[in-house]
Amino acid sequence: MSVSLQIEKVSGRARLGRLLTPHGEIETPVFMPVGTVASVKGISQEMLEELGAQIVLGNTYHLYLRPGVETVRKLGGLHGFMSWNRAILTDSGGFQVFSLNELRKVTEEGVTFRSHLDGSTHFFSPESATAAQIGLGADIIMAFDECTEYPAEQERVRESMELTARWAARSKKYFEEHKGEVPWSGNGHVGTDALGRPAQQSCAPPASWRSPAQPGAAVPTYSDQTQSLFGIVQGGMDRGLRKESAERTIEIGFPGYAVGGLSVGEPRELTREMVEWTVGHLPADKPRYVMGVGTPEEIVEYANLGVDMMDCVLPTRAARHGLLFTSEGKVSIKQARYAQDAGPLDPNCSCGVCRRYSRAYLRHLYASNEVLAQVLNTIHNLSFYLDTMRRVRHSISLGEESRFLSSVWSGPKP
Ligand SMILES: [Zn+2]
């Protein structure tokens, strides 16, 4: 059994739903914090739970290089290793190979690349990237794709899109043959968590799988829980190629579809246009995931366009640079103007940081290069993103999604 999306309400193009995974259910539309190396930089899993994060991302490229897939697999997969019992998604490594390796060499077979850590040479193919993701054991894993650079000639974009389609078919074939090998599957291949406890213990089938929405449905057991492999639509900034990529990916058949190859340097308006266009060619009954976006305004906008899942390093990365998202616009906490400011960072935010600390204190921590600055800033930014999506979901439930944008987020201030 793979993940399934129960759509509870549709308002305009926006959808309110529940994504059922082997590690709990996720309310959608959802923003997924990025935990690159099995850690959302700056904050602990306890804090993530407190913030209400329902799913986090891990990056296959980074985890493959360090600590290595076999180490993670032996320790119960990512769930056991990082002690996170909620859902996890891993990317295929394609994007990092693209963005961190100028010397990569792409052939039909796969990609040869150099480790950004020590310069050593490695090779990812659709098969080996899928094998790595099975070993890491996330609930949702991604087909190996080529992220097309921007800008690119149309012929180059076409070749890249066609390569991604062939790789998607190979990823799926490998996945179907090996999906029983996930560290937490019920076929006798159960791993342990970092403390040596059986990993199975920590991932009982969620109660939601016995949801009244599925009367008479059999209660799943571990043995029928598997990871889910999502397909990725590429096609650069070309509408025709995006449509063709969507059709070819759908023809291969996946339980969910992602829109990749965006936020690679193109103007924001083009990103939005491609999201809207591509989402319009994806099946209505399957989860739709736009990878690597965006600002608070953008995630609201994309949710309104019918996107169910999004991830971005922006809230965590910006936090570490003292850039904070608030209901009143962006705040650069390093500025001297906050040195004597006794007010909360965001008077409309109920996160622990805004309830307790002043702008002056946050500014002081940042100026003093204290580790706590990164922790507190990250807590607030993630809280702001997760709250934003909570409000979006509430608005959709009331049929008011289009009013949300202007009333809650007034846009960045200069
Ligand atoms: Zn806050």
mmCIF file of C-alpha atoms and ligand atoms in Angstrom:
data_model
loop_
_atom_site.group_PDB
_atom_site.id
_atom_site.type_symbol
_atom_site.label_atom_id
_atom_site.label_comp_id
_atom_site.label_asym_id
_atom_site.label_seq_id
_atom_site.Cartn_x
_atom_site.Cartn_y
_atom_site.Cartn_z
ATOM 1 C CA MET A 1 0.000 0.000 0.000
ATOM 2 C CA SER A 2 1.404 3.367 -0.992
ATOM 3 C CA VAL A 3 0.428 6.839 0.171
ATOM 4 C CA SER A 4 -3.030 8.041 -0.742
ATOM 5 C CA LEU A 5 -4.601 11.464 -0.800
ATOM 6 C CA GLN A 6 -8.104 11.940 0.572
ATOM 7 C CA ILE A 7 -9.453 15.223 -0.738
ATOM 8 C CA GLU A 8 -11.893 16.682 1.754
ATOM 9 C CA LYS A 9 -12.777 19.978 0.182
ATOM 10 C CA VAL A 10 -12.115 21.833 -3.045
ATOM 11 C CA SER A 11 -12.371 25.605 -3.180
ATOM 12 C CA GLY A 12 -11.559 27.190 -6.502
ATOM 13 C CA ARG A 13 -8.496 25.249 -7.567
ATOM 14 C CA ALA A 14 -7.243 24.787 -3.984
ATOM 15 C CA ARG A 15 -7.669 21.420 -2.303
ATOM 16 C CA LEU A 16 -7.873 20.517 1.380
ATOM 17 C CA GLY A 17 -6.811 16.962 1.986
ATOM 18 C CA ARG A 18 -5.160 14.279 4.055
ATOM 19 C CA LEU A 19 -2.161 12.397 2.773
ATOM 20 C CA LEU A 20 -1.984 8.987 4.441
ATOM 21 C CA THR A 21 1.550 7.659 4.865
ATOM 22 C CA PRO A 22 3.061 4.711 6.762
ATOM 23 C CA HIS A 23 4.229 7.249 9.373
ATOM 24 C CA GLY A 24 1.075 9.198 9.970
ATOM 25 C CA GLU A 25 -1.252 11.425 8.092
ATOM 26 C CA ILE A 26 -0.405 14.823 6.712
ATOM 27 C CA GLU A 27 -2.855 17.662 6.358
ATOM 28 C CA THR A 28 -2.514 19.251 2.925
ATOM 29 C CA PRO A 29 -1.600 21.687 1.492
ATOM 30 C CA VAL A 30 1.576 21.166 3.488
ATOM 31 C CA PHE A 31 4.917 22.923 3.755
ATOM 32 C CA MET A 32 7.772 20.490 4.395
ATOM 33 C CA PRO A 33 10.845 21.737 6.298
ATOM 34 C CA VAL A 34 14.118 20.625 4.717
ATOM 35 C CA GLY A 35 16.382 18.417 6.825
ATOM 36 C CA THR A 36 19.268 18.112 4.392
ATOM 37 C CA VAL A 37 21.524 15.728 6.324
ATOM 38 C CA ALA A 38 18.806 14.196 8.537
ATOM 39 C CA SER A 39 18.660 17.424 10.508
ATOM 40 C CA VAL A 40 16.612 20.557 10.011
ATOM 41 C CA LYS A 41 19.511 22.922 10.604
ATOM 42 C CA GLY A 42 19.379 24.622 13.973
ATOM 43 C CA ILE A 43 16.534 22.770 15.651
ATOM 44 C CA SER A 44 15.816 19.387 17.195
ATOM 45 C CA GLN A 45 13.154 16.854 16.340
ATOM 46 C CA GLU A 46 11.382 17.701 19.624
ATOM 47 C CA MET A 47 11.084 21.301 18.462
ATOM 48 C CA LEU A 48 9.824 20.218 15.047
ATOM 49 C CA GLU A 49 7.138 18.119 16.733
ATOM 50 C CA GLU A 50 6.183 21.060 18.896
ATOM 51 C CA LEU A 51 5.913 23.283 15.817
ATOM 52 C CA GLY A 52 3.562 20.737 14.284
ATOM 53 C CA ALA A 53 5.762 19.664 11.359
ATOM 54 C CA GLN A 54 4.072 16.587 9.905
ATOM 55 C CA ILE A 55 6.754 15.645 7.406
ATOM 56 C CA VAL A 56 10.378 16.608 6.793
ATOM 57 C CA LEU A 57 12.710 16.198 3.836
ATOM 58 C CA GLY A 58 16.074 14.520 3.633
ATOM 59 C CA ASN A 59 18.547 14.891 0.759
ATOM 60 C CA THR A 60 19.734 11.614 -0.733
ATOM 61 C CA TYR A 61 22.879 13.142 -2.236
ATOM 62 C CA HIS A 62 24.112 14.425 1.137
ATOM 63 C CA LEU A 63 23.123 11.328 3.120
ATOM 64 C CA TYR A 64 24.658 9.014 0.530
ATOM 65 C CA LEU A 65 27.991 10.832 0.933
ATOM 66 C CA ARG A 66 27.734 11.127 4.717
ATOM 67 C CA PRO A 67 27.057 9.043 6.801
ATOM 68 C CA GLY A 68 26.307 6.628 3.931
ATOM 69 C CA VAL A 69 23.153 4.715 3.087
ATOM 70 C CA GLU A 70 24.230 1.457 4.703
ATOM 71 C CA THR A 71 24.838 3.145 8.049
ATOM 72 C CA VAL A 72 21.395 4.760 7.991
ATOM 73 C CA ARG A 73 19.741 1.512 6.870
ATOM 74 C CA LYS A 74 21.331 -0.485 9.696
ATOM 75 C CA LEU A 75 20.057 2.062 12.214
ATOM 76 C CA GLY A 76 16.461 1.647 11.129
ATOM 77 C CA GLY A 77 16.405 3.948 8.146
ATOM 78 C CA LEU A 78 16.029 7.688 8.552
ATOM 79 C CA HIS A 79 13.103 7.311 10.969
ATOM 80 C CA GLY A 80 15.172 5.277 13.410
ATOM 81 C CA PHE A 81 18.445 7.070 12.777
ATOM 82 C CA MET A 82 17.139 10.575 13.427
ATOM 83 C CA SER A 83 14.403 9.430 15.840
ATOM 84 C CA TRP A 84 11.535 10.915 13.853
ATOM 85 C CA ASN A 85 8.342 8.893 13.820
ATOM 86 C CA ARG A 86 6.443 11.141 11.473
ATOM 87 C CA ALA A 87 6.613 11.089 7.690
ATOM 88 C CA ILE A 88 9.802 11.700 5.700
ATOM 89 C CA LEU A 89 10.388 12.434 2.007
ATOM 90 C CA THR A 90 13.750 12.113 0.267
ATOM 91 C CA ASP A 91 14.668 13.654 -3.058
ATOM 92 C CA SER A 92 16.515 11.528 -5.593
ATOM 93 C CA GLY A 93 19.804 13.417 -5.521
ATOM 94 C CA GLY A 94 19.281 14.716 -9.047
ATOM 95 C CA PHE A 95 18.949 18.332 -7.975
ATOM 96 C CA GLN A 96 22.105 18.354 -5.798
ATOM 97 C CA VAL A 97 24.121 16.626 -8.514
ATOM 98 C CA PHE A 98 22.923 19.449 -10.759
ATOM 99 C CA SER A 99 23.460 22.330 -8.364
ATOM 100 C CA LEU A 100 26.632 21.276 -6.511
ATOM 101 C CA ASN A 101 28.607 19.730 -9.367
ATOM 102 C CA GLU A 102 29.786 21.810 -12.246
ATOM 103 C CA LEU A 103 31.922 18.909 -13.476
ATOM 104 C CA ARG A 104 29.137 16.323 -13.579
ATOM 105 C CA LYS A 105 28.972 14.048 -16.618
ATOM 106 C CA VAL A 106 25.544 12.913 -17.784
ATOM 107 C CA THR A 107 25.087 9.838 -19.985
ATOM 108 C CA GLU A 108 22.075 7.681 -20.789
ATOM 109 C CA GLU A 109 23.153 5.367 -17.990
ATOM 110 C CA GLY A 110 23.353 8.014 -15.257
ATOM 111 C CA VAL A 111 25.461 10.825 -13.801
ATOM 112 C CA THR A 112 29.087 10.765 -12.727
ATOM 113 C CA PHE A 113 29.773 13.464 -10.179
ATOM 114 C CA ARG A 114 32.302 14.581 -7.622
ATOM 115 C CA SER A 115 31.665 14.753 -3.923
ATOM 116 C CA HIS A 116 31.592 18.359 -2.727
ATOM 117 C CA LEU A 117 33.144 17.050 0.516
ATOM 118 C CA ASP A 118 36.358 15.408 -0.688
ATOM 119 C CA GLY A 119 36.329 15.475 -4.501
ATOM 120 C CA SER A 120 35.871 11.703 -4.785
ATOM 121 C CA THR A 121 34.054 10.389 -7.868
ATOM 122 C CA HIS A 122 30.585 8.817 -7.623
ATOM 123 C CA PHE A 123 27.880 7.585 -9.946
ATOM 124 C CA PHE A 124 24.099 7.826 -9.660
ATOM 125 C CA SER A 125 21.754 5.996 -11.993
ATOM 126 C CA PRO A 126 17.975 5.718 -11.706
ATOM 127 C CA GLU A 127 18.574 2.282 -10.179
ATOM 128 C CA SER A 128 21.291 3.268 -7.683
ATOM 129 C CA ALA A 129 19.513 6.490 -6.631
ATOM 130 C CA THR A 130 16.332 4.492 -6.016
ATOM 131 C CA ALA A 131 18.293 1.825 -4.129
ATOM 132 C CA ALA A 132 19.794 4.559 -1.948
ATOM 133 C CA GLN A 133 16.345 5.937 -1.196
ATOM 134 C CA ILE A 134 14.988 2.487 -0.329
ATOM 135 C CA GLY A 135 17.889 2.082 2.099
ATOM 136 C CA LEU A 136 17.222 5.487 3.651
ATOM 137 C CA GLY A 137 13.589 4.397 4.063
ATOM 138 C CA ALA A 138 11.617 7.621 3.656
ATOM 139 C CA ASP A 139 7.853 7.287 3.210
ATOM 140 C CA ILE A 140 7.919 9.150 -0.091
ATOM 141 C CA ILE A 141 10.857 8.889 -2.489
ATOM 142 C CA MET A 142 11.465 10.545 -5.827
ATOM 143 C CA ALA A 143 12.304 9.252 -9.295
ATOM 144 C CA PHE A 144 15.820 10.122 -10.468
ATOM 145 C CA ASP A 145 15.608 13.064 -12.867
ATOM 146 C CA GLU A 146 17.792 15.560 -14.631
ATOM 147 C CA CYS A 147 17.133 19.090 -13.464
ATOM 148 C CA THR A 148 17.428 21.172 -16.636
ATOM 149 C CA GLU A 149 19.533 24.305 -16.297
ATOM 150 C CA TYR A 150 18.126 27.773 -16.978
ATOM 151 C CA PRO A 151 18.325 29.290 -19.489
ATOM 152 C CA ALA A 152 18.568 26.495 -22.067
ATOM 153 C CA GLU A 153 17.846 26.071 -25.775
ATOM 154 C CA GLN A 154 14.599 24.313 -26.575
ATOM 155 C CA GLU A 155 16.349 21.317 -28.119
ATOM 156 C CA ARG A 156 18.464 20.889 -25.009
ATOM 157 C CA VAL A 157 15.344 21.120 -22.791
ATOM 158 C CA ARG A 158 13.613 18.499 -24.949
ATOM 159 C CA GLU A 159 16.534 16.062 -24.741
ATOM 160 C CA SER A 160 16.744 16.563 -20.991
ATOM 161 C CA MET A 161 12.994 16.061 -20.538
ATOM 162 C CA GLU A 162 13.090 12.869 -22.600
ATOM 163 C CA LEU A 163 16.040 11.566 -20.566
ATOM 164 C CA THR A 164 14.078 12.259 -17.369
ATOM 165 C CA ALA A 165 11.113 10.305 -18.797
ATOM 166 C CA ARG A 166 13.317 7.287 -19.593
ATOM 167 C CA TRP A 167 14.922 7.523 -16.160
ATOM 168 C CA ALA A 168 11.470 7.696 -14.525
ATOM 169 C CA ALA A 169 10.522 4.375 -16.127
ATOM 170 C CA ARG A 170 13.807 2.824 -14.926
ATOM 171 C CA SER A 171 13.323 4.249 -11.421
ATOM 172 C CA LYS A 172 9.852 2.738 -11.247
ATOM 173 C CA LYS A 173 10.975 -0.657 -12.546
ATOM 174 C CA TYR A 174 13.744 -0.843 -9.946
ATOM 175 C CA PHE A 175 11.406 0.348 -7.200
ATOM 176 C CA GLU A 176 8.747 -2.253 -8.000
ATOM 177 C CA GLU A 177 11.342 -5.008 -7.835
ATOM 178 C CA HIS A 178 12.934 -3.845 -4.581
ATOM 179 C CA LYS A 179 10.331 -1.952 -2.557
ATOM 180 C CA GLY A 180 10.111 -4.778 0.000
ATOM 181 C CA GLU A 181 13.659 -3.985 1.122
ATOM 182 C CA VAL A 182 12.784 -0.806 3.021
ATOM 183 C CA PRO A 183 14.231 -0.941 6.575
ATOM 184 C CA TRP A 184 10.789 -0.860 8.213
ATOM 185 C CA SER A 185 8.899 -3.214 5.875
ATOM 186 C CA GLY A 186 7.191 -6.262 7.340
ATOM 187 C CA ASN A 187 8.943 -8.951 5.343
ATOM 188 C CA GLY A 188 11.444 -9.903 7.992
ATOM 189 C CA HIS A 189 13.821 -7.110 7.089
ATOM 190 C CA VAL A 190 13.094 -4.929 10.079
ATOM 191 C CA GLY A 191 15.822 -2.565 11.218
ATOM 192 C CA THR A 192 16.396 -1.001 14.580
ATOM 193 C CA ASP A 193 16.492 2.599 15.607
ATOM 194 C CA ALA A 194 19.567 4.392 16.869
ATOM 195 C CA LEU A 195 19.047 2.989 20.372
ATOM 196 C CA GLY A 196 18.677 -0.577 19.160
ATOM 197 C CA ARG A 197 14.893 -0.766 19.513
ATOM 198 C CA PRO A 198 13.061 -2.452 16.673
ATOM 199 C CA ALA A 199 12.232 0.305 14.206
ATOM 200 C CA GLN A 200 8.820 -1.308 13.705
ATOM 201 C CA GLN A 201 7.819 -0.331 17.216
ATOM 202 C CA SER A 202 7.903 3.295 16.335
ATOM 203 C CA CYS A 203 5.825 3.176 13.185
ATOM 204 C CA ALA A 204 2.515 1.491 13.928
ATOM 205 C CA PRO A 205 -0.102 1.974 11.231
ATOM 206 C CA PRO A 206 -1.749 5.319 11.902
ATOM 207 C CA ALA A 207 -5.269 5.240 13.276
ATOM 208 C CA SER A 208 -6.345 7.288 10.285
ATOM 209 C CA TRP A 209 -5.950 4.238 8.077
ATOM 210 C CA ARG A 210 -9.059 2.970 9.774
ATOM 211 C CA SER A 211 -10.788 6.167 8.830
ATOM 212 C CA PRO A 212 -14.569 6.037 8.526
ATOM 213 C CA ALA A 213 -14.024 7.420 5.042
ATOM 214 C CA GLN A 214 -13.049 3.915 4.034
ATOM 215 C CA PRO A 215 -15.747 1.704 5.592
ATOM 216 C CA GLY A 216 -14.957 -1.936 5.359
ATOM 217 C CA ALA A 217 -11.418 -1.252 4.236
ATOM 218 C CA ALA A 218 -8.930 -3.757 5.550
ATOM 219 C CA VAL A 219 -6.671 -2.415 8.300
ATOM 220 C CA PRO A 220 -3.192 -2.340 6.807
ATOM 221 C CA THR A 221 -0.426 -4.315 8.429
ATOM 222 C CA TYR A 222 3.283 -3.628 8.194
ATOM 223 C CA SER A 223 3.642 -6.160 5.435
ATOM 224 C CA ASP A 224 1.484 -4.138 3.067
ATOM 225 C CA GLN A 225 3.062 -0.779 3.894
ATOM 226 C CA THR A 226 5.620 0.372 1.410
ATOM 227 C CA GLN A 227 7.352 3.514 0.382
ATOM 228 C CA SER A 228 5.813 5.496 -2.451
ATOM 229 C CA LEU A 229 7.782 6.591 -5.499
ATOM 230 C CA PHE A 230 6.689 9.890 -7.042
ATOM 231 C CA GLY A 231 7.388 10.924 -10.621
ATOM 232 C CA ILE A 232 8.879 14.309 -11.515
ATOM 233 C CA VAL A 233 7.766 16.527 -14.384
ATOM 234 C CA GLN A 234 10.529 18.519 -16.104
ATOM 235 C CA GLY A 235 10.462 20.458 -19.379
ATOM 236 C CA GLY A 236 12.176 23.713 -18.467
ATOM 237 C CA MET A 237 10.144 26.858 -19.077
ATOM 238 C CA ASP A 238 8.467 25.494 -22.204
ATOM 239 C CA ARG A 239 4.730 24.903 -21.940
ATOM 240 C CA GLY A 240 4.646 22.271 -24.663
ATOM 241 C CA LEU A 241 7.505 20.291 -23.133
ATOM 242 C CA ARG A 242 6.019 20.595 -19.635
ATOM 243 C CA LYS A 243 2.729 19.185 -20.917
ATOM 244 C CA GLU A 244 4.477 16.371 -22.747
ATOM 245 C CA SER A 245 6.593 15.590 -19.682
ATOM 246 C CA ALA A 246 3.450 15.456 -17.514
ATOM 247 C CA GLU A 247 1.738 13.112 -19.970
ATOM 248 C CA ARG A 248 4.713 10.800 -20.254
ATOM 249 C CA THR A 249 5.204 10.677 -16.483
ATOM 250 C CA ILE A 250 1.505 9.977 -15.910
ATOM 251 C CA GLU A 251 1.650 7.220 -18.503
ATOM 252 C CA ILE A 252 4.383 5.475 -16.495
ATOM 253 C CA GLY A 253 2.091 5.764 -13.477
ATOM 254 C CA PHE A 254 2.992 7.038 -10.013
ATOM 255 C CA PRO A 255 1.003 7.552 -6.773
ATOM 256 C CA GLY A 256 2.049 11.228 -6.770
ATOM 257 C CA TYR A 257 3.595 13.786 -9.119
ATOM 258 C CA ALA A 258 6.152 16.512 -8.572
ATOM 259 C CA VAL A 259 6.970 19.586 -10.588
ATOM 260 C CA GLY A 260 10.763 19.860 -10.675
ATOM 261 C CA GLY A 261 13.252 22.129 -12.396
ATOM 262 C CA LEU A 262 11.861 25.376 -10.982
ATOM 263 C CA SER A 263 13.594 28.029 -8.845
ATOM 264 C CA VAL A 264 16.747 27.519 -10.923
ATOM 265 C CA GLY A 265 17.302 31.209 -11.666
ATOM 266 C CA GLU A 266 14.226 32.059 -13.722
ATOM 267 C CA PRO A 267 12.103 35.137 -12.941
ATOM 268 C CA ARG A 268 9.496 34.540 -10.226
ATOM 269 C CA GLU A 269 6.637 35.258 -12.585
ATOM 270 C CA LEU A 270 7.851 32.486 -14.882
ATOM 271 C CA THR A 271 8.005 30.065 -11.957
ATOM 272 C CA ARG A 272 4.391 30.843 -11.163
ATOM 273 C CA GLU A 273 3.336 30.459 -14.780
ATOM 274 C CA MET A 274 5.026 27.050 -15.025
ATOM 275 C CA VAL A 275 3.494 25.873 -11.726
ATOM 276 C CA GLU A 276 0.009 26.881 -12.842
ATOM 277 C CA TRP A 277 0.405 25.376 -16.296
ATOM 278 C CA THR A 278 1.959 22.091 -15.145
ATOM 279 C CA VAL A 279 -0.416 21.516 -12.224
ATOM 280 C CA GLY A 280 -3.254 21.836 -14.727
ATOM 281 C CA HIS A 281 -1.934 18.722 -16.473
ATOM 282 C CA LEU A 282 -1.615 16.549 -13.371
ATOM 283 C CA PRO A 283 -4.283 14.091 -12.159
ATOM 284 C CA ALA A 284 -6.775 15.599 -9.703
ATOM 285 C CA ASP A 285 -6.827 12.547 -7.442
ATOM 286 C CA LYS A 286 -3.074 12.315 -6.806
ATOM 287 C CA PRO A 287 -0.821 14.481 -4.608
ATOM 288 C CA ARG A 288 0.897 17.345 -6.447
ATOM 289 C CA TYR A 289 4.263 18.459 -5.152
ATOM 290 C CA VAL A 290 6.137 21.555 -6.313
ATOM 291 C CA MET A 291 9.798 21.144 -5.378
ATOM 292 C CA GLY A 292 11.992 23.854 -3.913
ATOM 293 C CA VAL A 293 9.578 26.784 -3.529
ATOM 294 C CA GLY A 294 9.092 29.446 -2.205
ATOM 295 C CA THR A 295 8.450 32.674 -0.273
ATOM 296 C CA PRO A 296 5.445 32.896 2.092
ATOM 297 C CA GLU A 297 3.435 34.670 -0.618
ATOM 298 C CA GLU A 298 4.356 32.022 -3.155
ATOM 299 C CA ILE A 299 3.424 29.003 -1.057
ATOM 300 C CA VAL A 300 0.011 30.586 -0.456
ATOM 301 C CA GLU A 301 -0.372 31.314 -4.141
ATOM 302 C CA TYR A 302 0.664 27.821 -5.212
ATOM 303 C CA ALA A 303 -1.716 26.248 -2.677
ATOM 304 C CA ASN A 304 -4.445 28.328 -4.291
ATOM 305 C CA LEU A 305 -3.405 26.883 -7.662
ATOM 306 C CA GLY A 306 -4.024 23.345 -6.392
ATOM 307 C CA VAL A 307 -0.554 22.364 -5.137
ATOM 308 C CA ASP A 308 -0.620 19.966 -2.160
ATOM 309 C CA MET A 309 3.024 19.769 -1.103
ATOM 310 C CA MET A 310 5.945 22.217 -1.104
ATOM 311 C CA ASP A 311 9.412 22.384 0.383
ATOM 312 C CA CYS A 312 12.079 25.042 0.518
ATOM 313 C CA VAL A 313 15.269 25.827 2.393
ATOM 314 C CA LEU A 314 14.291 29.504 2.433
ATOM 315 C CA PRO A 315 12.797 29.760 5.967
ATOM 316 C CA THR A 316 15.685 27.892 7.593
ATOM 317 C CA ARG A 317 18.486 29.368 5.480
ATOM 318 C CA ALA A 318 17.153 32.906 5.794
ATOM 319 C CA ALA A 319 16.827 32.427 9.566
ATOM 320 C CA ARG A 320 20.513 31.642 9.848
ATOM 321 C CA HIS A 321 21.232 34.884 8.029
ATOM 322 C CA GLY A 322 19.005 36.904 10.327
ATOM 323 C CA LEU A 323 16.234 37.340 7.782
ATOM 324 C CA LEU A 324 12.854 36.749 9.387
ATOM 325 C CA PHE A 325 9.409 36.457 7.845
ATOM 326 C CA THR A 326 6.624 38.144 9.772
ATOM 327 C CA SER A 327 2.990 39.081 9.260
ATOM 328 C CA GLU A 328 4.227 42.648 8.746
ATOM 329 C CA GLY A 329 6.827 41.787 6.130
ATOM 330 C CA LYS A 330 10.475 40.790 6.194
ATOM 331 C CA VAL A 331 12.648 41.777 9.163
ATOM 332 C CA SER A 332 16.437 41.877 8.929
ATOM 333 C CA ILE A 333 17.151 41.432 12.610
ATOM 334 C CA LYS A 334 20.805 42.445 12.265
ATOM 335 C CA GLN A 335 19.845 46.083 11.729
ATOM 336 C CA ALA A 336 20.848 48.569 14.408
ATOM 337 C CA ARG A 337 17.301 49.957 14.449
ATOM 338 C CA TYR A 338 16.248 46.924 16.530
ATOM 339 C CA ALA A 339 18.966 47.352 19.179
ATOM 340 C CA GLN A 340 16.573 49.021 21.647
ATOM 341 C CA ASP A 341 13.327 47.489 20.356
ATOM 342 C CA ALA A 342 11.484 45.854 23.270
ATOM 343 C CA GLY A 343 8.639 44.587 21.087
ATOM 344 C CA PRO A 344 8.140 41.020 19.869
ATOM 345 C CA LEU A 345 9.510 39.999 16.492
ATOM 346 C CA ASP A 346 5.983 39.503 15.141
ATOM 347 C CA PRO A 347 3.058 40.685 17.281
ATOM 348 C CA ASN A 348 0.735 38.356 15.346
ATOM 349 C CA CYS A 349 2.871 35.224 15.786
ATOM 350 C CA SER A 350 2.176 32.839 18.650
ATOM 351 C CA CYS A 351 5.469 30.948 18.439
ATOM 352 C CA GLY A 352 7.554 30.547 21.563
ATOM 353 C CA VAL A 353 10.137 33.034 20.327
ATOM 354 C CA CYS A 354 7.649 35.822 19.692
ATOM 355 C CA ARG A 355 5.893 35.141 23.004
ATOM 356 C CA ARG A 356 9.083 35.378 25.017
ATOM 357 C CA TYR A 357 11.870 37.402 23.434
ATOM 358 C CA SER A 358 12.263 40.969 22.227
ATOM 359 C CA ARG A 359 13.600 42.161 18.903
ATOM 360 C CA ALA A 360 16.434 43.786 20.849
ATOM 361 C CA TYR A 361 17.460 40.434 22.344
ATOM 362 C CA LEU A 362 17.245 38.624 18.996
ATOM 363 C CA ARG A 363 19.308 41.390 17.417
ATOM 364 C CA HIS A 364 21.893 41.122 20.195
ATOM 365 C CA LEU A 365 22.161 37.324 19.790
ATOM 366 C CA TYR A 366 22.666 37.716 16.048
ATOM 367 C CA ALA A 367 25.237 40.493 16.416
ATOM 368 C CA SER A 368 27.107 38.391 19.003
ATOM 369 C CA ASN A 369 27.147 35.412 16.656
ATOM 370 C CA GLU A 370 25.448 33.255 19.303
ATOM 371 C CA VAL A 371 24.262 29.771 18.291
ATOM 372 C CA LEU A 372 20.972 30.585 20.003
ATOM 373 C CA ALA A 373 20.290 33.232 17.362
ATOM 374 C CA GLN A 374 20.149 30.529 14.688
ATOM 375 C CA VAL A 375 17.953 28.305 16.852
ATOM 376 C CA LEU A 376 15.413 31.004 17.746
ATOM 377 C CA ASN A 377 15.339 32.517 14.260
ATOM 378 C CA THR A 378 14.745 29.079 12.738
ATOM 379 C CA ILE A 379 11.948 28.290 15.190
ATOM 380 C CA HIS A 380 10.170 31.514 14.294
ATOM 381 C CA ASN A 381 10.580 31.240 10.514
ATOM 382 C CA LEU A 382 9.419 27.627 10.404
ATOM 383 C CA SER A 383 6.558 28.469 12.731
ATOM 384 C CA PHE A 384 5.577 31.297 10.393
ATOM 385 C CA TYR A 385 5.604 29.008 7.343
ATOM 386 C CA LEU A 386 3.711 26.208 9.084
ATOM 387 C CA ASP A 387 1.182 28.703 10.474
ATOM 388 C CA THR A 388 0.775 30.200 7.022
ATOM 389 C CA MET A 389 -0.196 26.797 5.653
ATOM 390 C CA ARG A 390 -2.522 26.193 8.619
ATOM 391 C CA ARG A 391 -4.303 29.404 7.736
ATOM 392 C CA VAL A 392 -4.449 28.406 4.094
ATOM 393 C CA ARG A 393 -6.055 25.092 5.054
ATOM 394 C CA HIS A 394 -8.537 26.880 7.301
ATOM 395 C CA SER A 395 -9.395 29.293 4.515
ATOM 396 C CA ILE A 396 -9.952 26.461 2.042
ATOM 397 C CA SER A 397 -12.229 24.733 4.559
ATOM 398 C CA LEU A 398 -14.294 27.938 4.678
ATOM 399 C CA GLY A 399 -14.178 28.366 0.909
ATOM 400 C CA GLU A 400 -12.261 31.606 1.336
ATOM 401 C CA GLU A 401 -8.850 30.797 -0.027
ATOM 402 C CA SER A 402 -8.618 33.768 -2.354
ATOM 403 C CA ARG A 403 -9.172 36.275 0.469
ATOM 404 C CA PHE A 404 -6.384 34.819 2.537
ATOM 405 C CA LEU A 405 -3.506 36.227 0.567
ATOM 406 C CA SER A 406 -4.134 39.886 1.133
ATOM 407 C CA SER A 407 -5.468 39.668 4.681
ATOM 408 C CA VAL A 408 -2.636 37.722 6.270
ATOM 409 C CA TRP A 409 0.453 38.461 4.276
ATOM 410 C CA SER A 410 0.905 42.010 3.173
ATOM 411 C CA GLY A 411 4.154 41.330 1.365
ATOM 412 C CA PRO A 412 7.728 42.259 2.119
ATOM 413 C CA LYS A 413 8.496 45.756 3.249
ATOM 414 C CA PRO A 414 11.507 47.541 1.861
HETATM 415 ZN ZN ZN B 1 7.203 33.843 15.959
#
